[in-house]
XYZ file of C-alpha atoms in Angstrom:
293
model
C 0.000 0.000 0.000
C 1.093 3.401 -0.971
C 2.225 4.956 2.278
C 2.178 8.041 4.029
C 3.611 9.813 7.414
C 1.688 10.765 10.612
C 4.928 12.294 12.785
C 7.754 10.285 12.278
C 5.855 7.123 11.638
C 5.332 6.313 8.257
C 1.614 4.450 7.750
C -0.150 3.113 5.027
C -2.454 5.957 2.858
C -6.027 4.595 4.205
C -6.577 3.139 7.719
C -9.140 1.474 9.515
C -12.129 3.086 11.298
C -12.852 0.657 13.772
C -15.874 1.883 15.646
C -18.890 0.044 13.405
C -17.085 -3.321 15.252
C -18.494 -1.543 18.681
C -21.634 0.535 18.939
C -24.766 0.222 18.031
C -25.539 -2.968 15.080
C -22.070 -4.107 16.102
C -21.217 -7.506 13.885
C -20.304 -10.573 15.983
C -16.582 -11.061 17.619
C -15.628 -13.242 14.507
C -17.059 -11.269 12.055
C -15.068 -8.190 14.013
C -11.881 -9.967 13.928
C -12.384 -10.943 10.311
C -12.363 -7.570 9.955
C -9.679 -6.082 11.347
C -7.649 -9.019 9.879
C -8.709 -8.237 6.397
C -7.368 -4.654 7.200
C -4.037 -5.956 8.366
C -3.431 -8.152 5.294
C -4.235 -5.483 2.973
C -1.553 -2.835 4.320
C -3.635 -1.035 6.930
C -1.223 -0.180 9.444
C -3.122 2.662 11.196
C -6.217 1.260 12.865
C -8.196 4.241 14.973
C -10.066 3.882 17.721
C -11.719 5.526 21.140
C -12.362 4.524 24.928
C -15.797 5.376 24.036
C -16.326 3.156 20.874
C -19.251 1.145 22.635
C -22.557 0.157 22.867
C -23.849 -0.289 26.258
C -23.213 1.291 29.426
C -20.503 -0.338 31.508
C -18.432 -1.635 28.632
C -16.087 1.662 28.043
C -13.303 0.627 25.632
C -15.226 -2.506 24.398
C -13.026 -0.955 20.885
C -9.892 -0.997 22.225
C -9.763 -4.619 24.029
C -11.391 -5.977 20.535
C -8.631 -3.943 18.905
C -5.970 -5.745 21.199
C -7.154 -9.208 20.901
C -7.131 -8.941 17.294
C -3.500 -7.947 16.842
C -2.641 -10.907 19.481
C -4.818 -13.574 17.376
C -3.300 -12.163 13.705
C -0.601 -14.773 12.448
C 1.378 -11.940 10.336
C 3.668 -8.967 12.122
C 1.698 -6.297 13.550
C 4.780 -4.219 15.208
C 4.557 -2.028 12.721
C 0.667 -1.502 13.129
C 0.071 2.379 15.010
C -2.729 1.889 17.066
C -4.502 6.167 17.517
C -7.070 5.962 20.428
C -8.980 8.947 21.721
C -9.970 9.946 25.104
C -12.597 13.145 26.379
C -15.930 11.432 25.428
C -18.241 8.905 27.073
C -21.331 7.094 26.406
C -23.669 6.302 28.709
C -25.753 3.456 26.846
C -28.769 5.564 25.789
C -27.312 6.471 22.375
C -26.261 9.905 23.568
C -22.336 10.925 23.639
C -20.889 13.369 26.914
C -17.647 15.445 26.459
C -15.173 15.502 29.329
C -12.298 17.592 28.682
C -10.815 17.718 32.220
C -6.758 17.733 32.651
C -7.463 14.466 35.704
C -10.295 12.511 33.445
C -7.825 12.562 30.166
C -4.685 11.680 32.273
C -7.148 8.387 33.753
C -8.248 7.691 30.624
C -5.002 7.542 28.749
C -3.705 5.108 31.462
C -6.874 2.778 31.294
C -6.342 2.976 27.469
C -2.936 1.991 27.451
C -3.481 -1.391 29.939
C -6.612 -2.317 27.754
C -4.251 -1.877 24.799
C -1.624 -4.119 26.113
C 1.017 -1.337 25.520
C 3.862 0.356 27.899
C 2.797 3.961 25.834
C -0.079 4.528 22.954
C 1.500 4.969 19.523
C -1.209 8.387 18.868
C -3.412 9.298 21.965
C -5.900 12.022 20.141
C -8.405 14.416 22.225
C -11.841 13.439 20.855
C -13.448 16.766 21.296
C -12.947 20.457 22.816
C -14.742 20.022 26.032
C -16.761 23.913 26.211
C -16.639 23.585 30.451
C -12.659 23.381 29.939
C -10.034 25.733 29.084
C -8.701 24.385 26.079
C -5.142 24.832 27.224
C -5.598 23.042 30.453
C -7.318 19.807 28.336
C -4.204 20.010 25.543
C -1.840 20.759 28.804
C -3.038 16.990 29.383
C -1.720 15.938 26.414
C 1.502 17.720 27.320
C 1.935 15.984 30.489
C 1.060 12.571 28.450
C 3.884 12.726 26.372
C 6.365 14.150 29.224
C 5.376 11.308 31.693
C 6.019 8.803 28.293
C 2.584 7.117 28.392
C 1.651 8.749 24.817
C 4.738 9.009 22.531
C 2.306 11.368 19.718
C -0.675 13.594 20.284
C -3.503 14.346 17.913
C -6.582 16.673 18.324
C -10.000 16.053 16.805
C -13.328 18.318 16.220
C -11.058 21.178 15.918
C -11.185 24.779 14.800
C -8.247 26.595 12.812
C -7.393 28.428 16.495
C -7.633 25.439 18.454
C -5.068 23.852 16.254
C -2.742 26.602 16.571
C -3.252 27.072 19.936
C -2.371 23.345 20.714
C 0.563 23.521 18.199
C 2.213 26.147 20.352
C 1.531 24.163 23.496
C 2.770 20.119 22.329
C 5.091 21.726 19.326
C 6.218 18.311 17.757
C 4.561 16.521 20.417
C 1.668 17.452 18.047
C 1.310 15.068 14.656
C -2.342 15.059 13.438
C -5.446 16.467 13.520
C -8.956 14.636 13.255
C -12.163 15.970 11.824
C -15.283 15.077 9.729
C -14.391 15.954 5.911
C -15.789 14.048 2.895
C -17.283 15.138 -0.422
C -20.268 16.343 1.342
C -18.595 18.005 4.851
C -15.987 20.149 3.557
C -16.390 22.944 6.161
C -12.832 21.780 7.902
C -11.097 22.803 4.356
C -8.889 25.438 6.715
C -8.228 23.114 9.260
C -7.044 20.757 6.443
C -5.184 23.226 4.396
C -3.223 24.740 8.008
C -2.417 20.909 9.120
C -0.690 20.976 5.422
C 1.078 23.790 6.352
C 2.078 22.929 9.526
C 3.596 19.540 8.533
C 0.607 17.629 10.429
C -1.453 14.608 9.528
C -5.156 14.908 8.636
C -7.687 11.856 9.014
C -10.865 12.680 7.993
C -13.435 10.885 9.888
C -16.528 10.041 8.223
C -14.602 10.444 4.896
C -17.162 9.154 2.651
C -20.308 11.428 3.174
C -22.191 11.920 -0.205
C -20.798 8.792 -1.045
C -22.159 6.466 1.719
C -23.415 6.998 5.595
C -21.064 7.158 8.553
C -22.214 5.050 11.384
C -22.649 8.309 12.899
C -24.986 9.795 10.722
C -27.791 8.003 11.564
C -29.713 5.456 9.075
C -32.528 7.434 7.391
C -32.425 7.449 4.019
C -30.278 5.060 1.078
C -26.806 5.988 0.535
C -26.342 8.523 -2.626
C -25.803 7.550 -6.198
C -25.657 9.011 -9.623
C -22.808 11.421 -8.583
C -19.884 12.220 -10.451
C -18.394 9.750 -7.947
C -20.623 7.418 -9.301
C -19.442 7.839 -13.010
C -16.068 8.261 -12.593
C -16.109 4.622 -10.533
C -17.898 3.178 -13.557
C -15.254 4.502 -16.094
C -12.560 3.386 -13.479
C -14.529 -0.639 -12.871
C -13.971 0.777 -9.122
C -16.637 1.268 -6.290
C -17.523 4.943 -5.900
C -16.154 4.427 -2.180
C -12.820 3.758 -3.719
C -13.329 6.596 -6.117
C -14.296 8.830 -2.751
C -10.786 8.198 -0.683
C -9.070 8.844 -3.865
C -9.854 12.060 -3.844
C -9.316 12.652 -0.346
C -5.756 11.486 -0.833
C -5.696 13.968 -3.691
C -6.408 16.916 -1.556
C -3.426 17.171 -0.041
C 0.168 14.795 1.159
C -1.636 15.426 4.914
C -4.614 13.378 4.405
C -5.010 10.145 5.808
C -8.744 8.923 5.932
C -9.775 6.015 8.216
C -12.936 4.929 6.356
C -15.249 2.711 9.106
C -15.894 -0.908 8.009
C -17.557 -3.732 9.724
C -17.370 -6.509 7.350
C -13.904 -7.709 5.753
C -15.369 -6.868 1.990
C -15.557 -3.344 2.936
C -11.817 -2.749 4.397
C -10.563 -4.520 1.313
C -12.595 -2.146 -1.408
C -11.082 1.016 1.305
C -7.965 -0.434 1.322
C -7.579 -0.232 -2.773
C -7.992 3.236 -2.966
C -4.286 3.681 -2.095
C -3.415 2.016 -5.086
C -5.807 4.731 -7.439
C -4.068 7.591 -8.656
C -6.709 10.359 -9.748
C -5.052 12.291 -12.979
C -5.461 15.920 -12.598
C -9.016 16.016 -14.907
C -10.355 13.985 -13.007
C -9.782 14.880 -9.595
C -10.766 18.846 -11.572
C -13.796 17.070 -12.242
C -14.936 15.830 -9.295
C -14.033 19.050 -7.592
C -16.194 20.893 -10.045
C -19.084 18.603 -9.140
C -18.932 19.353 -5.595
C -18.103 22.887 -5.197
């Protein structure tokens, strides 16, 4: 897989979203291992996840222990697998997501994350989302005393405004290495936040990085998935899935991007995992930009 660079760890181009394995219509273990495994074997070596991937109250970081075991059960070499967790927001089992951005509740987190992990210090520990109740210079601060105490080793932010990310650079300097938020052909509203990571030498991994294409397991399930986009035509010139055709041109954007597409059957990780592979000529990723804007 064509690879790219979150720090000074180099990564394959599209990763794994591994929250559908967790919350709500989660597939069984197997099928969840399957999964993961399928992502492994087709050069995904950056596999995201949260504390608060989960379904039901009481199980916080159901994600990250299915996460561990599957690494432990693969047959192949997974040391050069980055595992990115997030820590900051909780789920109560009602369907409903809390934020808590507090310097003692990230520093707790990180350390529960880390034994459910199975790791002496988490490859990229990423704050899931500005708490408003918290200075956000005492929640990044956190992160700063993560990476000086050596149980993170990289720090990413996620849900984050231009500011915040300069704000935070100034605070972790190259303790910082990516920045998460929702971008896609539909959700383009994080274009600065993309275009200053690029600047600033930082990853960006879209999450949700095929709305307009298909639905995120976060945006609910009304309605069918779209079709008869320019997507959509380009894939059938291409013999390609308009998925495929979608992280394409998310790599396109810009040497920064990363996307973790979400997948809960090993069919879907394998179509995600070919996009690397597509190279978009400069008509067509002018066409599809035309389409969209």
């Amino acid at each position: 897989m064509r690879q790219r660079t979150i720090g000074n760890i180099t990564v394959g181009a599209i990763g794994l979203g591994a929250m559908p394995l967790s919350i709500e219509g989660r597939p069984d273990e197997q099928r969840a291992l399957a999964t993961v495994h399928a992502a492994l074997d087709a050069g995904v070596t950056l596999i995201d996840t949260a504390d608060s991937y989960h379904w039901h109250a009481g199980e916080s970081g159901h994600n990250e222990r299915l996460i561990a075991r599957a690494l432990r059960l693969h047959g192949g070499d997974t040391s050069g697998v980055l595992i990115a967790t997030k820590g900051g927001r909780g789920r109560p089992g009602n369907g409903s997501w809390t934020v808590t951005g507090t310097p003692g509740h990230l520093k707790r987190a990180a350390e529960a994350s880390a034994g459910r992990l199975g790791v002496e210090a988490i490859g990229l520990y990423q704050l899931h989302k500005p708490d408003p109740a918290v200075p956000w210079a005492d929640s990044v601060g956190a992160l700063r005393d993560l990476l000086d105490a050596g149980t993170i080793r990289a720090a990413g932010i996620s849900n984050v405004t231009t500011g915040q990310i300069r704000e935070a650079h100034a605070i972790l300097g190259d303790g910082l290495v990516s920045v998460q938020n929702r971008y896609s052909p539909a959700v383009r509203d994080s274009e600065p936040a993309l275009r200053l990571s690029t600047e600033l030498g930082l990853a960006f991994l879209p999450w949700s990085p095929l709305g307009g294409i298909s639905r995120s397991s976060l945006d609910g399930h009304a309605g069918p998935a779209s079709a008869g986009t320019a997507f959509h035509a380009l894939a059938a010139e291409r013999g390609v899935s308009p998925q495929r055709i979608a992280l394409a041109w998310l790599l396109a954007r810009s040497p920064a991007v990363i996307p973790v597409p979400g997948a809960s059957r090993p069919a879907s990780v394998q179509d995600s995992a070919g996009a690397a592979e597509i190279l978009l000529s400069e008509a067509e990723a002018a066409r599809l930009d035309a389409a969209i804007d």
